[in-house]
Coordinates of C-alpha atoms and ligand atoms in Angstrom, one line a residue:
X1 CA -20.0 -19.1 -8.3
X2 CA -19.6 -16.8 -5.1
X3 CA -17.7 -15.2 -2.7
X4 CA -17.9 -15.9 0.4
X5 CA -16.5 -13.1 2.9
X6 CA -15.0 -14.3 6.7
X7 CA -14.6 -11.8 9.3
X8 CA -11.1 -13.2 10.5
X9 CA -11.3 -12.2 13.9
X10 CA -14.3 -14.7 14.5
X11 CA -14.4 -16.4 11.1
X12 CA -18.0 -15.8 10.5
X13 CA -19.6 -15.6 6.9
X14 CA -20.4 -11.4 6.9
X15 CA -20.9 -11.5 3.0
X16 CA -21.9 -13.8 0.2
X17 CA -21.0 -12.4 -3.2
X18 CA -21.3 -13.0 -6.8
X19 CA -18.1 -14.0 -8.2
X20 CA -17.3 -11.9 -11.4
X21 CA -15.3 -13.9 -13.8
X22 CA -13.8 -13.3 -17.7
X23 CA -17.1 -12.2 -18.8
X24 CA -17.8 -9.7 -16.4
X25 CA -14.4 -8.2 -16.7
X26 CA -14.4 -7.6 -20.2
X27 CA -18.3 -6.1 -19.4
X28 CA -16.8 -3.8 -17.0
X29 CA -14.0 -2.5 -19.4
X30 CA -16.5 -2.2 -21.9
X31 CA -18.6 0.3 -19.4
X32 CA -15.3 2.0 -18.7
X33 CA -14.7 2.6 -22.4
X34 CA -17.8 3.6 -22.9
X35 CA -17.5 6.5 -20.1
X36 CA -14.3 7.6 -20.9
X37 CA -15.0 10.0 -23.6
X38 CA -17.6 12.1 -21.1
X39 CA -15.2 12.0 -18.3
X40 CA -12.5 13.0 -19.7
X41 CA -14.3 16.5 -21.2
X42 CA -15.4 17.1 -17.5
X43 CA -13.9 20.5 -17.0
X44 CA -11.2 20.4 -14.3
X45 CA -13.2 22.7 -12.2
X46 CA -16.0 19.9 -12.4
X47 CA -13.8 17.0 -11.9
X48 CA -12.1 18.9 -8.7
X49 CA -15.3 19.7 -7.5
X50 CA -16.9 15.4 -8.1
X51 CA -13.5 14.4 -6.2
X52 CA -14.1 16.8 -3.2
X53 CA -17.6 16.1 -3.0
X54 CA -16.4 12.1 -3.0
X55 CA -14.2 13.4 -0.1
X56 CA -16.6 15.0 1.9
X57 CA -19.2 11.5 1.7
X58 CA -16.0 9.7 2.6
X59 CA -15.7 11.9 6.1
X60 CA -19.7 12.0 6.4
X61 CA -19.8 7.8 5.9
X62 CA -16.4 7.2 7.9
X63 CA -17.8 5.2 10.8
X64 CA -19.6 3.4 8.6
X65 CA -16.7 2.6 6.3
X66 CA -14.0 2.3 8.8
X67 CA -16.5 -0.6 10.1
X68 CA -16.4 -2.7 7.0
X69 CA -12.4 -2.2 7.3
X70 CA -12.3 -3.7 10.7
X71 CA -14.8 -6.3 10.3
X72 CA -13.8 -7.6 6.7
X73 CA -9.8 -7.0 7.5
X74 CA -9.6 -7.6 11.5
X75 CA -8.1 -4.2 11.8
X76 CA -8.4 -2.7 15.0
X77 CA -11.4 -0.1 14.9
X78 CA -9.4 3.3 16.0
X79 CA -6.9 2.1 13.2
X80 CA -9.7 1.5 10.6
X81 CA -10.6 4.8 11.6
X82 CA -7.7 7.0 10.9
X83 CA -7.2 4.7 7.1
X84 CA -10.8 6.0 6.4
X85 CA -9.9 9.8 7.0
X86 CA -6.7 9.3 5.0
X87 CA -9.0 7.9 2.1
X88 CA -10.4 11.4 2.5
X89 CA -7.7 13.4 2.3
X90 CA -6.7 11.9 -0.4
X91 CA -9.4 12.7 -2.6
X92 CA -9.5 16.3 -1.4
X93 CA -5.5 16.3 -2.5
X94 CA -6.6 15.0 -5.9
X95 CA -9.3 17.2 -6.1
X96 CA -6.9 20.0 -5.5
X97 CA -4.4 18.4 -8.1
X98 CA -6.6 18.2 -10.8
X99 CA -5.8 21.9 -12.4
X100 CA -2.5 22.1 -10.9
X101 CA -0.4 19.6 -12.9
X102 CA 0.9 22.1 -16.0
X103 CA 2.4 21.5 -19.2
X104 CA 5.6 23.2 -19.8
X105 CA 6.6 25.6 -22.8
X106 CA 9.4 24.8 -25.0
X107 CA 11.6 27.3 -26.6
X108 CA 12.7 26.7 -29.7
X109 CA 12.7 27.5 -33.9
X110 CA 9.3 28.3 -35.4
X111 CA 7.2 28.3 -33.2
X112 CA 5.4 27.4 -30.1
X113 CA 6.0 24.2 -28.4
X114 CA 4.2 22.9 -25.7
X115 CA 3.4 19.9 -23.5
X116 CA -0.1 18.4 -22.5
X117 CA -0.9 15.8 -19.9
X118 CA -3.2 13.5 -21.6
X119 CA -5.8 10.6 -19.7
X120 CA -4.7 6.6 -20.6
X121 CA -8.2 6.0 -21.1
X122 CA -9.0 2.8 -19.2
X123 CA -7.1 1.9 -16.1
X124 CA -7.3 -1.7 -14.3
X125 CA -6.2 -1.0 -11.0
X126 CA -5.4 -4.4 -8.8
X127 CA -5.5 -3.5 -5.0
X128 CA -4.2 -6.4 -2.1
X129 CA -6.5 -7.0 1.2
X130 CA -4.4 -5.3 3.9
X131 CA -5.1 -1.9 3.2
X132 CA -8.1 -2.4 0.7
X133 CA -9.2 0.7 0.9
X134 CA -6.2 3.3 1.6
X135 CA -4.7 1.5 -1.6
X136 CA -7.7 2.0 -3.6
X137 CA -8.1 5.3 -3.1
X138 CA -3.9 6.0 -3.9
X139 CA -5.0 4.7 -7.2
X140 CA -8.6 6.2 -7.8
X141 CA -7.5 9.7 -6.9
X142 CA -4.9 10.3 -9.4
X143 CA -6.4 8.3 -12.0
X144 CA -9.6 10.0 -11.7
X145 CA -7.9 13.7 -11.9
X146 CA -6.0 12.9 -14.7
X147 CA -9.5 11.7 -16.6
X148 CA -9.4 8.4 -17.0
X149 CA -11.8 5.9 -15.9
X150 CA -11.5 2.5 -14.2
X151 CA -12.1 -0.6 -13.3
X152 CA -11.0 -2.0 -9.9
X153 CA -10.6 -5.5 -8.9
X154 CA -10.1 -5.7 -4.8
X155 CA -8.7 -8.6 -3.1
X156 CA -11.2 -11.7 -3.1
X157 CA -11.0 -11.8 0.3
X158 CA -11.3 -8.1 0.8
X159 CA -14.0 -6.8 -1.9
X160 CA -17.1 -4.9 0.8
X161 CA -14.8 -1.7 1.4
X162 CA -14.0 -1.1 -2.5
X163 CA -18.1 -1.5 -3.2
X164 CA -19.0 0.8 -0.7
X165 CA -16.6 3.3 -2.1
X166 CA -18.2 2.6 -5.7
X167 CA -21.9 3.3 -4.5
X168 CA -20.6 6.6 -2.7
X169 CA -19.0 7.7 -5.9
X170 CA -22.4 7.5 -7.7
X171 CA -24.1 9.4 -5.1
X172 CA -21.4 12.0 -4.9
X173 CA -22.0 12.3 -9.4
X174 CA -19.4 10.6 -10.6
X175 CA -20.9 8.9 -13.7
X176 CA -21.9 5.5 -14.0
X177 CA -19.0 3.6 -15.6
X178 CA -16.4 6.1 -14.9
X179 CA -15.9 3.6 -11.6
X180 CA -16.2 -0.4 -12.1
X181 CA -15.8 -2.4 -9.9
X182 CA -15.1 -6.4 -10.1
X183 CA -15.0 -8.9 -7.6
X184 CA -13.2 -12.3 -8.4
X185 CA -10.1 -14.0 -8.5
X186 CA -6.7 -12.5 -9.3
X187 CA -5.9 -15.2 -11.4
X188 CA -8.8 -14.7 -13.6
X189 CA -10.7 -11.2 -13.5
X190 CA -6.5 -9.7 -12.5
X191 CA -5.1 -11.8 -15.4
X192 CA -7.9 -10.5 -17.7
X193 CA -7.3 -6.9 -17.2
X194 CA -3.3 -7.2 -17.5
X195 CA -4.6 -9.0 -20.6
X196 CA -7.1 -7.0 -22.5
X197 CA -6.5 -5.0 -25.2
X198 CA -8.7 -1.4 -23.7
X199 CA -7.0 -1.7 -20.8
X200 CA -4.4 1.0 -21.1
X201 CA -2.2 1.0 -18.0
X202 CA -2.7 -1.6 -14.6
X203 CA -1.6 0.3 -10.9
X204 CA -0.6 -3.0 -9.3
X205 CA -0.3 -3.2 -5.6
X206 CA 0.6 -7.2 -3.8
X207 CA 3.6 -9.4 -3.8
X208 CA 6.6 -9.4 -5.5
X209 CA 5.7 -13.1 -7.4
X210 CA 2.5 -12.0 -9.0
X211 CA 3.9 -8.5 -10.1
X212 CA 6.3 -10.2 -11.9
X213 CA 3.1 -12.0 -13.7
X214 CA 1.5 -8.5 -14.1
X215 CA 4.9 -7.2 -16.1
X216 CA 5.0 -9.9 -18.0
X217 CA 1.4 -10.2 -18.7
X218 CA 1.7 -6.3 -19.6
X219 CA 4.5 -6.7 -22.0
X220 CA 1.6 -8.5 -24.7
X221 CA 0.0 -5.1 -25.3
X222 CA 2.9 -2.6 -24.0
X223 CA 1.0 -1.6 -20.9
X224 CA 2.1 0.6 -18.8
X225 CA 2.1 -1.1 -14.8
X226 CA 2.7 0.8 -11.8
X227 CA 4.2 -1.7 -9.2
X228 CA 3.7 -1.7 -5.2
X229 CA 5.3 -4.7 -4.2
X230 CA 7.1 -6.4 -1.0
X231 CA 9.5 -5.5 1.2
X232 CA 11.9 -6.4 3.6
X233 CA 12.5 -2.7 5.2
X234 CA 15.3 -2.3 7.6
X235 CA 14.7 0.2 11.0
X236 CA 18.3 0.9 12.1
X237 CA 19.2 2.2 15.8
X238 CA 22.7 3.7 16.4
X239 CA 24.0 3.4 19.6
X240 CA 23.8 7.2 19.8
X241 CA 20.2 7.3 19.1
X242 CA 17.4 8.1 22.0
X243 CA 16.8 4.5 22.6
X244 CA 13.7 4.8 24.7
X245 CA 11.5 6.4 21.7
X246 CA 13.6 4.3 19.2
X247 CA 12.3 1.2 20.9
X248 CA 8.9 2.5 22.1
X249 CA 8.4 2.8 18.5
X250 CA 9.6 0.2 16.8
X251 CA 6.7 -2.2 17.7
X252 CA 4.4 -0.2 15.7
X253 CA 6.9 -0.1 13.0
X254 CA 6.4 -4.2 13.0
X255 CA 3.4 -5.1 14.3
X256 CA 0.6 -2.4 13.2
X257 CA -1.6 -4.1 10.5
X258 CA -0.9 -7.2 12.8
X259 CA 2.7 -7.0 10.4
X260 CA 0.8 -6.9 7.2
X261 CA 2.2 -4.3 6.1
X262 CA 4.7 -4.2 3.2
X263 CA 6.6 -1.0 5.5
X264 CA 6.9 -2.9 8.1
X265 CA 10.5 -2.9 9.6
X266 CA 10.6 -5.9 10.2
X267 CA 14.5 -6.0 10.4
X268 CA 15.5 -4.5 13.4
X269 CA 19.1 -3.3 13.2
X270 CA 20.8 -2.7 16.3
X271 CA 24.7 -1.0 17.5
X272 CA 26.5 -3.7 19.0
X273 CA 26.9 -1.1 22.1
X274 CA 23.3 -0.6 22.4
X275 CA 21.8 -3.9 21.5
X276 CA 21.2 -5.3 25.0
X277 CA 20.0 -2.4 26.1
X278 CA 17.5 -2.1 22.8
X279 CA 16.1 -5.4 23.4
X280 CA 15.2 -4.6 26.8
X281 CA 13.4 -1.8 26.1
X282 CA 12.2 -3.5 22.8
X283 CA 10.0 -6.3 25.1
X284 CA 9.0 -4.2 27.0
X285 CA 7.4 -1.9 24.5
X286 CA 6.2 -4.9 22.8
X287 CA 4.7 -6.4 26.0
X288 CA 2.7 -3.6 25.6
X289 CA 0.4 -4.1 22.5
X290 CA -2.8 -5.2 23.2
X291 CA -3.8 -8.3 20.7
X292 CA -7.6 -8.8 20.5
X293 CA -11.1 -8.0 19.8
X294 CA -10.9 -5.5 16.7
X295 CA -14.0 -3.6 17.9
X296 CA -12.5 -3.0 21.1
X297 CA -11.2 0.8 21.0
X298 CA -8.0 -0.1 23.0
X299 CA -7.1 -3.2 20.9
X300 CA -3.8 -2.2 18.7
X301 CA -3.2 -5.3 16.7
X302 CA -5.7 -7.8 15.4
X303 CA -5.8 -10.9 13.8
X304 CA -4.4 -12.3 10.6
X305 CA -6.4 -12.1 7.3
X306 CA -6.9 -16.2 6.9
X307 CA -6.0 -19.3 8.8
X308 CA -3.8 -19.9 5.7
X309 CA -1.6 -16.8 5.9
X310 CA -1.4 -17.9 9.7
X311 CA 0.4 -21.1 9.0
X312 CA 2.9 -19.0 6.6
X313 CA 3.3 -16.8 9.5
X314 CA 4.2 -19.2 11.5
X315 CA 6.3 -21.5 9.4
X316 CA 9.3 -18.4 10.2
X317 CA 9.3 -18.7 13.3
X318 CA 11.8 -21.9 14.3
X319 CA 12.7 -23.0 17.9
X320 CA 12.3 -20.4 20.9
X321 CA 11.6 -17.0 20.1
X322 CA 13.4 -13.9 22.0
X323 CA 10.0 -12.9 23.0
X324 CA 6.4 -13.9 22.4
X325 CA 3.4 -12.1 23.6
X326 CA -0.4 -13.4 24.3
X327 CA -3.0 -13.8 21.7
X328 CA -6.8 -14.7 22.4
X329 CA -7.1 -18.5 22.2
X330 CA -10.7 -18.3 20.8
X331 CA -12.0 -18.1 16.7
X332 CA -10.2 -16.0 14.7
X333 CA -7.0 -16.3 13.1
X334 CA -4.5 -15.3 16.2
X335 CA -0.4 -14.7 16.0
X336 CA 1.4 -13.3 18.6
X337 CA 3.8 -10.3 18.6
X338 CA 7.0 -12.3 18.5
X339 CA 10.3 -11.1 18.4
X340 CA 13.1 -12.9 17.2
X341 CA 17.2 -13.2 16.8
X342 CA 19.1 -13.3 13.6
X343 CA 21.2 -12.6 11.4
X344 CA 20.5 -11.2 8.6
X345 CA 21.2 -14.5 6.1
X346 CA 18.2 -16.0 8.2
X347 CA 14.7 -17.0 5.9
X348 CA 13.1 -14.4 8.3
X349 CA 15.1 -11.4 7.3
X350 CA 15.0 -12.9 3.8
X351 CA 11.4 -12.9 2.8
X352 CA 8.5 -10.6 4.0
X353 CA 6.9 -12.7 6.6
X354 CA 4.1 -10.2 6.4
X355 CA 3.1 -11.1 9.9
X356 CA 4.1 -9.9 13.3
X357 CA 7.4 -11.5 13.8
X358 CA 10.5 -8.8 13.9
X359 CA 14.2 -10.5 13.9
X360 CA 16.7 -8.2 15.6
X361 CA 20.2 -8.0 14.3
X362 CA 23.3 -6.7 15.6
X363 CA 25.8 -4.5 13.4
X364 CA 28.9 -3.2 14.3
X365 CA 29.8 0.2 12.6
X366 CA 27.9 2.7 10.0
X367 CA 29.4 0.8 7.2
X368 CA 28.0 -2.3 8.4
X369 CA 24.5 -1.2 9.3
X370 CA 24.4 0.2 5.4
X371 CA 25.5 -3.3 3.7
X372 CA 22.8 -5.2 5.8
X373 CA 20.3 -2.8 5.5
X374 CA 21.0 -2.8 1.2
X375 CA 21.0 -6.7 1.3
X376 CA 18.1 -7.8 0.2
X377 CA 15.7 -7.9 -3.1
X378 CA 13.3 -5.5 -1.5
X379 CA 13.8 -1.6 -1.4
X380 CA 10.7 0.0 -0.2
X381 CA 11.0 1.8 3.3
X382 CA 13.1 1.8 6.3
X383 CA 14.2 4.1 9.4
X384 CA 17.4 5.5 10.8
X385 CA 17.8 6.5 14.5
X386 CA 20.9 8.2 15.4
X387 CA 21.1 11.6 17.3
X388 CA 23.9 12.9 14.5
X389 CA 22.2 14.9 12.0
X390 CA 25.5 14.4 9.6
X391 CA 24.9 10.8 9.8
X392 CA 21.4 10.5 9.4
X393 CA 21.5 12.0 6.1
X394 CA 24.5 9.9 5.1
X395 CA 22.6 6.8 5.9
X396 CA 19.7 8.1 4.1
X397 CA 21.1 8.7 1.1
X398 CA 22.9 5.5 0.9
X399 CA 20.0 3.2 1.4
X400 CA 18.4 1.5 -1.9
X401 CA 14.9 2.1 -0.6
X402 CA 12.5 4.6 -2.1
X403 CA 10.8 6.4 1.4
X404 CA 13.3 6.6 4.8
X405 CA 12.1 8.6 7.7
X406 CA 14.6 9.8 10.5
X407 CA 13.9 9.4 14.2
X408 CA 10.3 7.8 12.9
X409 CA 8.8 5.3 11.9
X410 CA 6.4 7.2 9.4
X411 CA 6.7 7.0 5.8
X412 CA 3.3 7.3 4.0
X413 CA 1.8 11.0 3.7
X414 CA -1.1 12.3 1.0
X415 CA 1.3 14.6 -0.3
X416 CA 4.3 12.8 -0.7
X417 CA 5.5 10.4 -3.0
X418 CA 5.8 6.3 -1.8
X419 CA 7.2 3.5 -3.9
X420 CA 10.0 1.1 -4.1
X421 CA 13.4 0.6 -5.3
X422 CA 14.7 -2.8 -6.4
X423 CA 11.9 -5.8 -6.4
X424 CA 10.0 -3.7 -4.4
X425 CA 8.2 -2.3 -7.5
X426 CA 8.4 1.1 -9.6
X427 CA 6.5 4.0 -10.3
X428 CA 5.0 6.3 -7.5
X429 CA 1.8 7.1 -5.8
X430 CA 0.7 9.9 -3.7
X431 CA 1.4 13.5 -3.8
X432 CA 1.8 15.4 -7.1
X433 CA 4.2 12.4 -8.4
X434 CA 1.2 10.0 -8.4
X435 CA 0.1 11.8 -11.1
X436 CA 2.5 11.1 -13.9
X437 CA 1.5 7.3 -13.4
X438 CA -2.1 8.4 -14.9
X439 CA -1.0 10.6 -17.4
X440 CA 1.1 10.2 -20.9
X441 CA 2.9 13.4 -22.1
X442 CA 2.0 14.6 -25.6
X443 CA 4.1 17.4 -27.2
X444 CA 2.6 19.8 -29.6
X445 CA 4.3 22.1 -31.9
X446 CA 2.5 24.9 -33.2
X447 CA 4.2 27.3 -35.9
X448 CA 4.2 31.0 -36.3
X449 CA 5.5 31.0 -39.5
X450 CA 3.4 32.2 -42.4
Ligands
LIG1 P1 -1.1 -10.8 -4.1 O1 0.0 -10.4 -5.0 O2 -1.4 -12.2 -3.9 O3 -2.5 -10.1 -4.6 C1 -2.6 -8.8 -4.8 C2 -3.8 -8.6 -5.8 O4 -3.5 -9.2 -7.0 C3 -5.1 -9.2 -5.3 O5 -6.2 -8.4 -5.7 C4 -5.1 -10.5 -6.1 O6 -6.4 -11.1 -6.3 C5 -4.5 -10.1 -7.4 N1 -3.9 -11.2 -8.2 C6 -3.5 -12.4 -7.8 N2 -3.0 -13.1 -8.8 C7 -3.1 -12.3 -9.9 C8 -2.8 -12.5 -11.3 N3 -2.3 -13.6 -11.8 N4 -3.0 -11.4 -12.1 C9 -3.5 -10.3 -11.7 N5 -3.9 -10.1 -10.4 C10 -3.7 -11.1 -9.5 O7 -0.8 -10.1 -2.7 P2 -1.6 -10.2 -1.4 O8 -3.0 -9.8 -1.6 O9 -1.2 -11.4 -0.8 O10 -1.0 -8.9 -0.6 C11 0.1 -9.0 0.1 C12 1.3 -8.5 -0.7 O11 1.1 -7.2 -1.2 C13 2.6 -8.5 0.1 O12 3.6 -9.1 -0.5 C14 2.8 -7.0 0.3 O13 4.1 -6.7 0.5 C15 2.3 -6.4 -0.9 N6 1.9 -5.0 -0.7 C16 2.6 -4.0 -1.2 C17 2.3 -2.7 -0.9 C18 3.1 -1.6 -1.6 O14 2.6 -0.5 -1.6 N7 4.3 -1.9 -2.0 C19 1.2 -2.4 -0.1 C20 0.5 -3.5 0.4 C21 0.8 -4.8 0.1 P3 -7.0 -12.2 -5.3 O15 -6.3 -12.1 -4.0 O16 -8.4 -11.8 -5.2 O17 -6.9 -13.5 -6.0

């Protein structure tokens, strides 16, 4: 069996691949199991210094990488780009992290008590093909630095970026087996590692529906999951709020990844008094994203990932939109920015469309914008624009989502945690937090009695 990988902007074949099934995962765990004991007595001065030297390759090999991205994703090159130097930073964090997460001492009777962090062992970590390789690295850094080794399974439709990685590891001394990685079907080679008994913990990022699968499937062997699912994030523009950066930003909010993004605000939330206005200024932002040739340095949105996920796209989208911009006509699997109105009971301000279609909806007061913003399954991002300080924090802290920026749009940083509330998922990666996902507490009591 094989693999066959499509570039989706021209749906060529860039990659034939052997397709790993049951077999091969349980070979990779075993090779993981094997190397666990070695990497986990790497000093933390020695696994600091494999993780920055993994860095460093990253930054040397970043055109090179950031080309697979675009090709094997359709992200736009200068995008693919700036993901790859992220990738970077984030093992230099982890590097840095490795000796800095302490134990704690505990007063009490007897004696000494004190805390360790301790490695899982062997982590499966399950990664989705929009960001293949930002999302592995979110994983690999903190797993790595907390000693544990790991097998990976990227997307099927999204595996080159993750084997690159792999091969780079090697040559920056990682040891063989401390990074596996498997290429084949979620519902097989992902099943197997939420299955097996060696696999101590799965870091999970994709939908909503096959989380749910991964929980379950965890429960058998008490595994501990780390969950990056959907969302449905809400960007919300007061009336009071500067409305030309407001909407000048809000297309990339949508519409970067070509919408593929599980922080996309896709519900825009508008003041009644302002909401003409917005929408003005909202096409006309839009109006101004270029759709097209991923290679092109000026392009900012590509195509989808598959002709598939197109006609799910496009299945949201009912009757005349409030706006629709051009898309090329030739291969490749093309959606227009497309801007919609609704309200927020609508199927597309329901479900992630995880394309690039925003629906705009009006609210009347603070109270109002809050209730809209909280109703939904999903709590993973969102934004508040408002020139009221007081406000923006009382908004903040009354939204069910687990990262909110203020007059932005930007929610994902190296050093700070990201994760959901609500269906969105649980558990968080990046920053120092990421670390406790990797890690199990031990407590040790030593007396000085006698
Ligand atoms: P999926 O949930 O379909 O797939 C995610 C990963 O899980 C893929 O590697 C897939 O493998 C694998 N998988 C599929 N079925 C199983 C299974 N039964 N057991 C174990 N693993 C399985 O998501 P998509 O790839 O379609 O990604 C899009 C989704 O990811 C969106 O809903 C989006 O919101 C979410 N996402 C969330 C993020 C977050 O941080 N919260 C970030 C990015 C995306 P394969 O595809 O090879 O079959």
């Amino acid at each position: 069996m094989t693999v066959t990988v499509v570039n989706p902007a021209t749906e060529e074949t860039i990659a034939t691949l052997d397709e790993a099934g049951v077999e091969e995962a349980d070979a990779a765990v075993a090779r993981a199991k094997a190397a666990f004991p070695g990497w986990r007595d790497v000093t933390p001065r020695e696994r600091g210094r494999l993780l920055r030297r993994l860095a460093t390759l990253v930054e040397e090999n970043g055109e090179g990488l950031a080309r697979i991205e675009s090709q094997n994703v359709g992200k736009p090159i200068a995008g693919a780009r700036g993901e790859v130097a992220m990738v970077a930073d984030v093992f230099h964090f982890y590097a840095g992290a490795v000796d800095k997460k302490h134990g704690e001492t505990i007063p009490v009777a007897g004696g000494v008590d004190m805390t360790f962090r301790e490695p899982l062992g062997v982590v499966g970590l399950i990664v989705p093909w929009n960001f293949p390789l930002n999302i592995s690295s979110w994983k690999l850094g903190p797993a790595l630095a907390c000693g544990n080794t790991v097998v990976l399974k990227p997307a099927e439709l999204t595996p080159l970026s993750a084997l690159e990685l792999a091969r780079l590891a090697l040559e920056a001394g990682i040891p063989e087996g401390v990074i596996n990685v498997v290429v084949g079907k979620g519902r097989i080679v992902g099943q197997r590692l939420v299955e097996h008994p060696d696999v101590a913990k799965i870091g999970f990022t994709g939908s909503t529906e096959v989380g749910r699968g991964v929980m379950k499937g965890a429960a058998e062997t008490i595994k501990r999951v780390t969950l990056e699912l959907g969302g449905k994030s809400a960007n919300i523009v007061f009336a009071d709020a500067d409305l030309d950066q407001a909407a000048g930003a809000a297309p990339y909010a949508v519409f970067d990844n070509a919408g593929q993004d599980c922080c996309a605000r896709s519900r825009i939330l508008v003041e009644h008094s302002a909401y003409d206005r917005f929408a003005e200024l909202l096409i006309e932002a839009t109006r101004g994203v270029t759709v097209g040739d991923p290679t092109d340095e000026h392009t900012d949105m590509g195509p989808l990932i598959s002709r598939q996920h197109r006609e799910t796209v496009a299945s949201f989208v009912e009757g005349e939109p409030l706006f629709r911009g051009d898309a090329p006509d030739s291969k490749g699997f093309w959606y227009p920015c497309t801007l919609v109105e609704a309200t927020n009971d609508d199927r597309v301000a329901r479900e992630e469309v995880f394309g690039p279609v925003a629906a705009l909806i009006p609210f009347a007061d603070e109270d109002e914008a809050i209730r809209i913003a909280n109703d939904t399954p999903y709590g993973l991002s969102g934004s508040i624009w408002t020139s009221n300080g007081a406000r923006a924090l009382r908004v903040a802290r009354a939204l069910d989502t687990g990262v909110v920026s203020i007059n932005s749009n930007s929610s994902v940083r190296v050093a700070t945690p990201f994760g959901g509330f609500k269906q969105s998922g649980f558990g968080r990666e990046l920053g120092m937090h990421g670390l406790d996902g990797y890690s199990e507490v031990k407590n040790v009591f030593y007396s000085t009695e006698g």
